[in-house]
Amino acid sequence: MSGLFLFSCSSEDDSPTACSVQWATELSDEINALQQAAIAHGQTQTASSCENLRTAARAYLDELRPYGNCQALTGQTRTDWQNAVEEAEQQIDDLDCDQDFN
């Protein structure tokens, strides 16, 4: 699964749904969970580790999505953001955890 790149922006409003230059800190729990799930699945590919990876990826994307509401994301930058989120969603949906990992 390829990474999702962010375009951060700043605002006087520091709420998670606003622009934030500290998104990586604010999402550190989700980022760490996704990294650990990816490592675990890479080491031992099972249906369970695949589901854990999918769950962690969805949780990260769910927490990341509000950052797309930044008013500074305009034009091509907004289009790039939306495309990256859609691509990540598709990659999560395409993750086949029902396959035979043996």
JSON list of N, CA and C in Angstrom, two decimals, residues 5-6 25 28 31 37 43 45 51-52 56 58 62 66 74 77 94 96 98:
[
{"chain": "A", "resi": 5, "resn": "PHE", "atom": "N", "xyz": [0.25, 11.14, 1.15]},
{"chain": "A", "resi": 5, "resn": "PHE", "atom": "CA", "xyz": [0.97, 12.36, 1.42]},
{"chain": "A", "resi": 5, "resn": "PHE", "atom": "C", "xyz": [0.01, 13.47, 1.79]},
{"chain": "A", "resi": 6, "resn": "LEU", "atom": "N", "xyz": [0.41, 14.28, 2.74]},
{"chain": "A", "resi": 6, "resn": "LEU", "atom": "CA", "xyz": [-0.43, 15.38, 3.18]},
{"chain": "A", "resi": 6, "resn": "LEU", "atom": "C", "xyz": [0.16, 16.70, 2.75]},
{"chain": "A", "resi": 25, "resn": "THR", "atom": "N", "xyz": [1.95, 14.68, 14.61]},
{"chain": "A", "resi": 25, "resn": "THR", "atom": "CA", "xyz": [1.92, 14.53, 16.06]},
{"chain": "A", "resi": 25, "resn": "THR", "atom": "C", "xyz": [0.51, 14.20, 16.51]},
{"chain": "A", "resi": 28, "resn": "SER", "atom": "N", "xyz": [-0.30, 10.60, 15.75]},
{"chain": "A", "resi": 28, "resn": "SER", "atom": "CA", "xyz": [0.80, 9.67, 16.03]},
{"chain": "A", "resi": 28, "resn": "SER", "atom": "C", "xyz": [0.30, 8.28, 16.45]},
{"chain": "A", "resi": 31, "resn": "ILE", "atom": "N", "xyz": [-0.80, 6.56, 13.25]},
{"chain": "A", "resi": 31, "resn": "ILE", "atom": "CA", "xyz": [0.38, 6.28, 12.41]},
{"chain": "A", "resi": 31, "resn": "ILE", "atom": "C", "xyz": [1.15, 5.09, 12.99]},
{"chain": "A", "resi": 37, "resn": "ALA", "atom": "N", "xyz": [0.93, -2.62, 12.35]},
{"chain": "A", "resi": 37, "resn": "ALA", "atom": "CA", "xyz": [0.11, -3.59, 11.61]},
{"chain": "A", "resi": 37, "resn": "ALA", "atom": "C", "xyz": [0.78, -3.98, 10.30]},
{"chain": "A", "resi": 43, "resn": "GLN", "atom": "N", "xyz": [5.65, -9.61, 8.26]},
{"chain": "A", "resi": 43, "resn": "GLN", "atom": "CA", "xyz": [6.40, -10.72, 8.86]},
{"chain": "A", "resi": 43, "resn": "GLN", "atom": "C", "xyz": [5.63, -12.03, 8.84]},
{"chain": "A", "resi": 45, "resn": "GLN", "atom": "N", "xyz": [2.09, -13.23, 7.19]},
{"chain": "A", "resi": 45, "resn": "GLN", "atom": "CA", "xyz": [0.88, -12.91, 6.44]},
{"chain": "A", "resi": 45, "resn": "GLN", "atom": "C", "xyz": [-0.21, -13.95, 6.72]},
{"chain": "A", "resi": 51, "resn": "GLU", "atom": "N", "xyz": [-6.48, -8.33, 8.28]},
{"chain": "A", "resi": 51, "resn": "GLU", "atom": "CA", "xyz": [-7.61, -7.58, 8.82]},
{"chain": "A", "resi": 51, "resn": "GLU", "atom": "C", "xyz": [-7.14, -6.49, 9.77]},
{"chain": "A", "resi": 52, "resn": "ASN", "atom": "N", "xyz": [-6.12, -6.80, 10.57]},
{"chain": "A", "resi": 52, "resn": "ASN", "atom": "CA", "xyz": [-5.55, -5.79, 11.47]},
{"chain": "A", "resi": 52, "resn": "ASN", "atom": "C", "xyz": [-4.97, -4.63, 10.67]},
{"chain": "A", "resi": 56, "resn": "ALA", "atom": "N", "xyz": [-6.37, -0.81, 10.80]},
{"chain": "A", "resi": 56, "resn": "ALA", "atom": "CA", "xyz": [-5.47, 0.29, 11.16]},
{"chain": "A", "resi": 56, "resn": "ALA", "atom": "C", "xyz": [-5.42, 1.34, 10.04]},
{"chain": "A", "resi": 58, "resn": "ARG", "atom": "N", "xyz": [-7.80, 2.00, 7.87]},
{"chain": "A", "resi": 58, "resn": "ARG", "atom": "CA", "xyz": [-9.08, 2.74, 7.88]},
{"chain": "A", "resi": 58, "resn": "ARG", "atom": "C", "xyz": [-9.13, 3.74, 9.03]},
{"chain": "A", "resi": 62, "resn": "ASP", "atom": "N", "xyz": [-9.57, 7.64, 8.52]},
{"chain": "A", "resi": 62, "resn": "ASP", "atom": "CA", "xyz": [-10.70, 8.31, 9.14]},
{"chain": "A", "resi": 62, "resn": "ASP", "atom": "C", "xyz": [-10.26, 9.52, 9.96]},
{"chain": "A", "resi": 66, "resn": "PRO", "atom": "N", "xyz": [-10.44, 14.73, 8.15]},
{"chain": "A", "resi": 66, "resn": "PRO", "atom": "CA", "xyz": [-10.82, 16.10, 8.48]},
{"chain": "A", "resi": 66, "resn": "PRO", "atom": "C", "xyz": [-9.76, 17.15, 8.13]},
{"chain": "A", "resi": 74, "resn": "THR", "atom": "N", "xyz": [-6.47, 24.55, -1.91]},
{"chain": "A", "resi": 74, "resn": "THR", "atom": "CA", "xyz": [-7.24, 25.05, -3.03]},
{"chain": "A", "resi": 74, "resn": "THR", "atom": "C", "xyz": [-6.65, 24.54, -4.33]},
{"chain": "A", "resi": 77, "resn": "THR", "atom": "N", "xyz": [-3.80, 21.65, -5.30]},
{"chain": "A", "resi": 77, "resn": "THR", "atom": "CA", "xyz": [-3.46, 21.05, -4.01]},
{"chain": "A", "resi": 77, "resn": "THR", "atom": "C", "xyz": [-4.67, 20.31, -3.45]},
{"chain": "A", "resi": 94, "resn": "ASP", "atom": "N", "xyz": [-9.27, -2.79, -1.72]},
{"chain": "A", "resi": 94, "resn": "ASP", "atom": "CA", "xyz": [-8.71, -3.85, -2.57]},
{"chain": "A", "resi": 94, "resn": "ASP", "atom": "C", "xyz": [-7.87, -4.86, -1.79]},
{"chain": "A", "resi": 96, "resn": "ASP", "atom": "N", "xyz": [-7.04, -7.86, -0.09]},
{"chain": "A", "resi": 96, "resn": "ASP", "atom": "CA", "xyz": [-7.74, -9.15, -0.07]},
{"chain": "A", "resi": 96, "resn": "ASP", "atom": "C", "xyz": [-7.32, -9.96, 1.14]},
{"chain": "A", "resi": 98, "resn": "ASP", "atom": "N", "xyz": [-9.18, -12.34, 2.38]},
{"chain": "A", "resi": 98, "resn": "ASP", "atom": "CA", "xyz": [-9.82, -13.65, 2.29]},
{"chain": "A", "resi": 98, "resn": "ASP", "atom": "C", "xyz": [-8.97, -14.67, 1.54]}
]
